[in-house]
PDB file of C-alpha atoms in Angstrom:
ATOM      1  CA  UNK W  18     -34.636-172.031 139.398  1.00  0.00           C
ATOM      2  CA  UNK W  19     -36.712-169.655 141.684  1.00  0.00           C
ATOM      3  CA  UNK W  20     -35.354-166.439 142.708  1.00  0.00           C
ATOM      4  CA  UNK W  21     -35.164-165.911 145.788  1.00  0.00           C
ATOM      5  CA  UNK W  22     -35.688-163.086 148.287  1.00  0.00           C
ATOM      6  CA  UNK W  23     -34.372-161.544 151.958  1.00  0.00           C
ATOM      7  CA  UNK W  24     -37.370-160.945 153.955  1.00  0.00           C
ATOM      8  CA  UNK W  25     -36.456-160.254 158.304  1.00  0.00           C
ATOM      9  CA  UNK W  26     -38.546-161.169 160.730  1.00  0.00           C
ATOM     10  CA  UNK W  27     -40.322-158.839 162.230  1.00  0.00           C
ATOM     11  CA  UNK W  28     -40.136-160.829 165.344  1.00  0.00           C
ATOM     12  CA  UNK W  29     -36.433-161.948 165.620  1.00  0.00           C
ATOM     13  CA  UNK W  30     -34.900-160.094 162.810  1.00  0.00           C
ATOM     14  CA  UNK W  31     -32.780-162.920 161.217  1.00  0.00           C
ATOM     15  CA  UNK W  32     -32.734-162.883 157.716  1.00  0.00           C
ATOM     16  CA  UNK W  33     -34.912-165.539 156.187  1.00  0.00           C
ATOM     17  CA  UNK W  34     -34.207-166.238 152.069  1.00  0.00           C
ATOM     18  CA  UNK W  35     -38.023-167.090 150.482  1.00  0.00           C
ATOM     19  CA  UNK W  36     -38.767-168.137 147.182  1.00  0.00           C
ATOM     20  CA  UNK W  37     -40.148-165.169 145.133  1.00  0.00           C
ATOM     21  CA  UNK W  38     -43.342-167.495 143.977  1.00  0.00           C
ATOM     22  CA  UNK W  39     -43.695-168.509 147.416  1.00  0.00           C
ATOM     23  CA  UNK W  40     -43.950-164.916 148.737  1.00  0.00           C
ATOM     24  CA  UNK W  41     -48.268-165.565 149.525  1.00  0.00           C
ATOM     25  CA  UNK W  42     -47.590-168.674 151.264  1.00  0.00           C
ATOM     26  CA  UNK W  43     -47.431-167.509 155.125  1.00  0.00           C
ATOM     27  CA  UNK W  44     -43.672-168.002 155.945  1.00  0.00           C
ATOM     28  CA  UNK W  45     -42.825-168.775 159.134  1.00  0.00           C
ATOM     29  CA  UNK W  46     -38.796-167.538 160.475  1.00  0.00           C
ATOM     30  CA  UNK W  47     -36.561-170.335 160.404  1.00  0.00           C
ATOM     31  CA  UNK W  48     -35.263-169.384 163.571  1.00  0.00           C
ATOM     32  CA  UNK W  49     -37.963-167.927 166.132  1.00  0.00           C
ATOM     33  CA  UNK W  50     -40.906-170.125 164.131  1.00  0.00           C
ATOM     34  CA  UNK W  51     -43.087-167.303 164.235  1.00  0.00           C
ATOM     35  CA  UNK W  52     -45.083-165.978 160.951  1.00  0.00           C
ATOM     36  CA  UNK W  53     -42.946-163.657 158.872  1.00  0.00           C
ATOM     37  CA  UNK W  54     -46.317-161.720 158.059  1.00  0.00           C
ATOM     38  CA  UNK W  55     -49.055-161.014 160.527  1.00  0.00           C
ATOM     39  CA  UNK W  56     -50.439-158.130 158.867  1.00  0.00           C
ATOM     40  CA  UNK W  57     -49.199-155.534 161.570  1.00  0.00           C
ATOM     41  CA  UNK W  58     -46.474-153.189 161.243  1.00  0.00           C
ATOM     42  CA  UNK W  59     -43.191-154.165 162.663  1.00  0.00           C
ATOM     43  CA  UNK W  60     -41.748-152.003 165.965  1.00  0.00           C
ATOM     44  CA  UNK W  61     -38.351-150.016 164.852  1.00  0.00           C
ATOM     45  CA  UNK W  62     -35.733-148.771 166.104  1.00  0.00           C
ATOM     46  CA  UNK W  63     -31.563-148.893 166.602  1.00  0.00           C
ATOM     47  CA  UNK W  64     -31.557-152.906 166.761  1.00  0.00           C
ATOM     48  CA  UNK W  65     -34.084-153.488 163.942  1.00  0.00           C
ATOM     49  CA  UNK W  66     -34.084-150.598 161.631  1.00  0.00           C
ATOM     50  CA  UNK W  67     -31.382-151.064 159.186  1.00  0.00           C
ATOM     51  CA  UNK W  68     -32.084-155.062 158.816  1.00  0.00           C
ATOM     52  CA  UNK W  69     -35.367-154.010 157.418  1.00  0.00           C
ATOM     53  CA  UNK W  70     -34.340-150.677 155.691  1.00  0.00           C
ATOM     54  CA  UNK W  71     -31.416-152.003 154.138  1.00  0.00           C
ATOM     55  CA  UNK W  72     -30.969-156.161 154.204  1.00  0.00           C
ATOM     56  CA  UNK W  73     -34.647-156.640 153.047  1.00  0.00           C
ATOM     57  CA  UNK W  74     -35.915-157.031 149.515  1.00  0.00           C
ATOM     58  CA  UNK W  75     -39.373-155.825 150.694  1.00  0.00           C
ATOM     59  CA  UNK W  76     -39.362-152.146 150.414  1.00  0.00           C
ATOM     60  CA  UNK W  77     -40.327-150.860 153.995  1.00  0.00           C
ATOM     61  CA  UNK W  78     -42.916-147.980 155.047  1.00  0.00           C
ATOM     62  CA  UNK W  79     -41.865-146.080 157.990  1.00  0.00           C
ATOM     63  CA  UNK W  80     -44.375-144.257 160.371  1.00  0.00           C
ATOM     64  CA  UNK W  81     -42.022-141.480 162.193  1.00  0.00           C
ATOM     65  CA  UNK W  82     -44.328-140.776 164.972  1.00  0.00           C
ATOM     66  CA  UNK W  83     -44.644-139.737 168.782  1.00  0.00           C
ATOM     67  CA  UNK W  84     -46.792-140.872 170.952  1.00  0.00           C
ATOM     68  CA  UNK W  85     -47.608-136.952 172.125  1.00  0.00           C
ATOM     69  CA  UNK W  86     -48.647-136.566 168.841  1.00  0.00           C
ATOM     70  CA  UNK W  87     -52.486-136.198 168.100  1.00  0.00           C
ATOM     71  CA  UNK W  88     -52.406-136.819 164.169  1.00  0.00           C
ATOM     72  CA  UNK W  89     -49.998-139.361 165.253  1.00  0.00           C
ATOM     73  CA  UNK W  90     -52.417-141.683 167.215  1.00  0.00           C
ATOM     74  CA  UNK W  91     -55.351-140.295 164.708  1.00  0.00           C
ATOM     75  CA  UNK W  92     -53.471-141.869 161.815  1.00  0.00           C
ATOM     76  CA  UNK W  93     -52.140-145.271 163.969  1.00  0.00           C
ATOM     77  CA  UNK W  94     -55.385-147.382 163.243  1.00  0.00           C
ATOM     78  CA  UNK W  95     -55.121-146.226 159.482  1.00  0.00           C
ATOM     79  CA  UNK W  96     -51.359-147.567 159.227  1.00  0.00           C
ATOM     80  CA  UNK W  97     -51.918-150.595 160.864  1.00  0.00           C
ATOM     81  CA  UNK W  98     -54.978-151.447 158.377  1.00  0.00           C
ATOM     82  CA  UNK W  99     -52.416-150.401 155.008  1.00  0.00           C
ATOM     83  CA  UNK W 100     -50.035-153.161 156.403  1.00  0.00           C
ATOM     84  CA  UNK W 101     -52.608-155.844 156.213  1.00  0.00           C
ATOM     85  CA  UNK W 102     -53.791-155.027 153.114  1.00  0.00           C
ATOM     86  CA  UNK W 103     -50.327-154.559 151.605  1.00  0.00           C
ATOM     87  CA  UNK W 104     -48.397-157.299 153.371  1.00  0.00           C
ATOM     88  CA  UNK W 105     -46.704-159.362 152.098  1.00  0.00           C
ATOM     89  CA  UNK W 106     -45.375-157.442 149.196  1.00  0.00           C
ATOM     90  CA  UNK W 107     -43.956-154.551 151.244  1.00  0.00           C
ATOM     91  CA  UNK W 108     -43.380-154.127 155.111  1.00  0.00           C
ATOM     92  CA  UNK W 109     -44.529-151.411 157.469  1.00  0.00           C
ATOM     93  CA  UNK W 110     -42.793-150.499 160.387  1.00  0.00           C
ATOM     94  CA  UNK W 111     -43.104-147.769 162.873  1.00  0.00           C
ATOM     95  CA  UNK W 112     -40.764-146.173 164.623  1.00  0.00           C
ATOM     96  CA  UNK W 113     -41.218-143.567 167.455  1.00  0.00           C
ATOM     97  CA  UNK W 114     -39.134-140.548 166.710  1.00  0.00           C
ATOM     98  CA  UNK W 115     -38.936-140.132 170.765  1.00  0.00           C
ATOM     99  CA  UNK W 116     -37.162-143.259 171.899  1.00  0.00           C
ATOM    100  CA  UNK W 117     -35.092-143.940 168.381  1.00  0.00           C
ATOM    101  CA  UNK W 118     -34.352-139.668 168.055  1.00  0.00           C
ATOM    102  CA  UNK W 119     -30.277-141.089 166.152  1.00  0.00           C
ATOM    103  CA  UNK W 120     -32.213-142.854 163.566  1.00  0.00           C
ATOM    104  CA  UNK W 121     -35.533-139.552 163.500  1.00  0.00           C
ATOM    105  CA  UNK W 122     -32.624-137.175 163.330  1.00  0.00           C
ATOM    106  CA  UNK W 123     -30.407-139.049 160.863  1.00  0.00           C
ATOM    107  CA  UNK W 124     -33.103-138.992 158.526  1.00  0.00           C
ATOM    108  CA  UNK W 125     -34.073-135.289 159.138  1.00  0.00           C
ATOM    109  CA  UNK W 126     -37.247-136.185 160.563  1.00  0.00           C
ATOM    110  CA  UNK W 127     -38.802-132.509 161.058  1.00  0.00           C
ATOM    111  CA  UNK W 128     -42.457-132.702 161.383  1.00  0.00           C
ATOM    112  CA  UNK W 129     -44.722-136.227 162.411  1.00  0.00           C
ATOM    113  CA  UNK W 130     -46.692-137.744 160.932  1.00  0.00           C
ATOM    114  CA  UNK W 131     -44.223-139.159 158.315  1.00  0.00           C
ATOM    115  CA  UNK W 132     -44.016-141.796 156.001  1.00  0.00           C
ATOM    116  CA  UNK W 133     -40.726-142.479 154.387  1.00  0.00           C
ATOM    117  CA  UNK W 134     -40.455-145.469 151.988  1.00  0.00           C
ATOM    118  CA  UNK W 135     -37.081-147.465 151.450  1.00  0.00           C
ATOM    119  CA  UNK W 136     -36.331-150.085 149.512  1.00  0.00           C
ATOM    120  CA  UNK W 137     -31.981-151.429 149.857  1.00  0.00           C
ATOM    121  CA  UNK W 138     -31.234-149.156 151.869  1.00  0.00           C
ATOM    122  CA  UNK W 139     -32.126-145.910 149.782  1.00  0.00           C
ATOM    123  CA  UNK W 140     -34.933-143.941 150.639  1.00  0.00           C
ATOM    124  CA  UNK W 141     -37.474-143.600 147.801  1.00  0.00           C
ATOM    125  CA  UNK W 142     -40.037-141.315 149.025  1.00  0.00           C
ATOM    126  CA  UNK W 143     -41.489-139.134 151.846  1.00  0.00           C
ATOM    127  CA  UNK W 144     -44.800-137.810 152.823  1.00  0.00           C
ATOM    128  CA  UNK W 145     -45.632-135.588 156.186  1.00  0.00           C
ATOM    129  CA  UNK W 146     -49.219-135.106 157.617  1.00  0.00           C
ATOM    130  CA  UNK W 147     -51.929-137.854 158.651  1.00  0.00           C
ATOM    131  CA  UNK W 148     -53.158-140.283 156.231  1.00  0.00           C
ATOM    132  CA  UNK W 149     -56.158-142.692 155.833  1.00  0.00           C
ATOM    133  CA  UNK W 150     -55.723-146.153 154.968  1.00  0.00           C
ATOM    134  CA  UNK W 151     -56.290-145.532 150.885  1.00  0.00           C
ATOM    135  CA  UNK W 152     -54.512-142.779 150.728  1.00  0.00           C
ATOM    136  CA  UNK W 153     -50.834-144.577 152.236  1.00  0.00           C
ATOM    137  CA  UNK W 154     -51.750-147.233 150.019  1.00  0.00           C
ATOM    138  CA  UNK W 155     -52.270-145.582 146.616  1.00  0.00           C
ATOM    139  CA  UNK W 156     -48.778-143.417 148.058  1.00  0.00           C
ATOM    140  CA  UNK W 157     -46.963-146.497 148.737  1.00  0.00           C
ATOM    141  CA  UNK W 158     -47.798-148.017 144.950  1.00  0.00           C
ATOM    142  CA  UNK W 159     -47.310-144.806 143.409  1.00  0.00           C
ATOM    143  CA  UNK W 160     -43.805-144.347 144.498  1.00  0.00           C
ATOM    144  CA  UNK W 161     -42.870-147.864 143.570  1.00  0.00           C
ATOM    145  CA  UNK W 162     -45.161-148.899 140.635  1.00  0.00           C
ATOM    146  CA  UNK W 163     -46.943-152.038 142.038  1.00  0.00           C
TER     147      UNK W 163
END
């Protein structure tokens, strides 16, 4: 038997169970019928956040950002690159620290750009300060060895 994992869409949110092995195969949500991977980071905030912070078995990259924030918008383009090349094994999200300030202040969200990576609900690592697209990606498979 396959194991199987929790992956949300990033459209809907409802929980979708995939085979492990089947992970590369372009999913589609059982219940909006959209792709569960489109190589763009997912939008977060209240509705959305914990499903993929928590209920996932992806671990998730979060982009706290603003949209007054130059590095912000400098590093946007970079973070949206790092989720097509690391999708489907791990899902980027961003969420704007303005509009969601509960979950940016829950999480102690001083200075943006950051990156904070979960992975069930426990946060793993964080990083402040703009990024290119190599650099989040060699940070995001440092912190979880793959």
């Amino acid at each position: 038997m396959t194991d199987s994992m929790l992956i949300p869409c990033p459209h809907c949110s409802a929980i979708n169970r995939i085979p492990a092995d089947r992970l590369h195969d372009h999913g589609i949500c059982g219940r909006c019928k959209k792709a569960l991977f489109d190589g763009h980071p997912v939008e977060l905030g209240m509705a959305n956040f914990d499903i993929h912070a928590a209920r996932s078995d992806l671990p998730l990259v979060v982009d706290f950002w603003a949209p007054w924030c130059g590095p912000c918008r400098s590093m946007a383009p970079a973070f949206s690159s790092a989720a097509a090349i690391l999708e489907p094994e791990f899902r980027l999200g961003k969420l704007n620290t303005e509009e969601e300030n509960q979950i940016a202040s829950h999480y102690a969200i001083r200075s943006i750009p950051t990156l904070a990576l979960f992975h069930r609900g426990k946060e793993l690592a964080r990083q402040s300060g703009a990024m290119g697209t190599d650099e989040i990606i060699r940070w995001v498979r440092h912190h979880t060895g793959r």
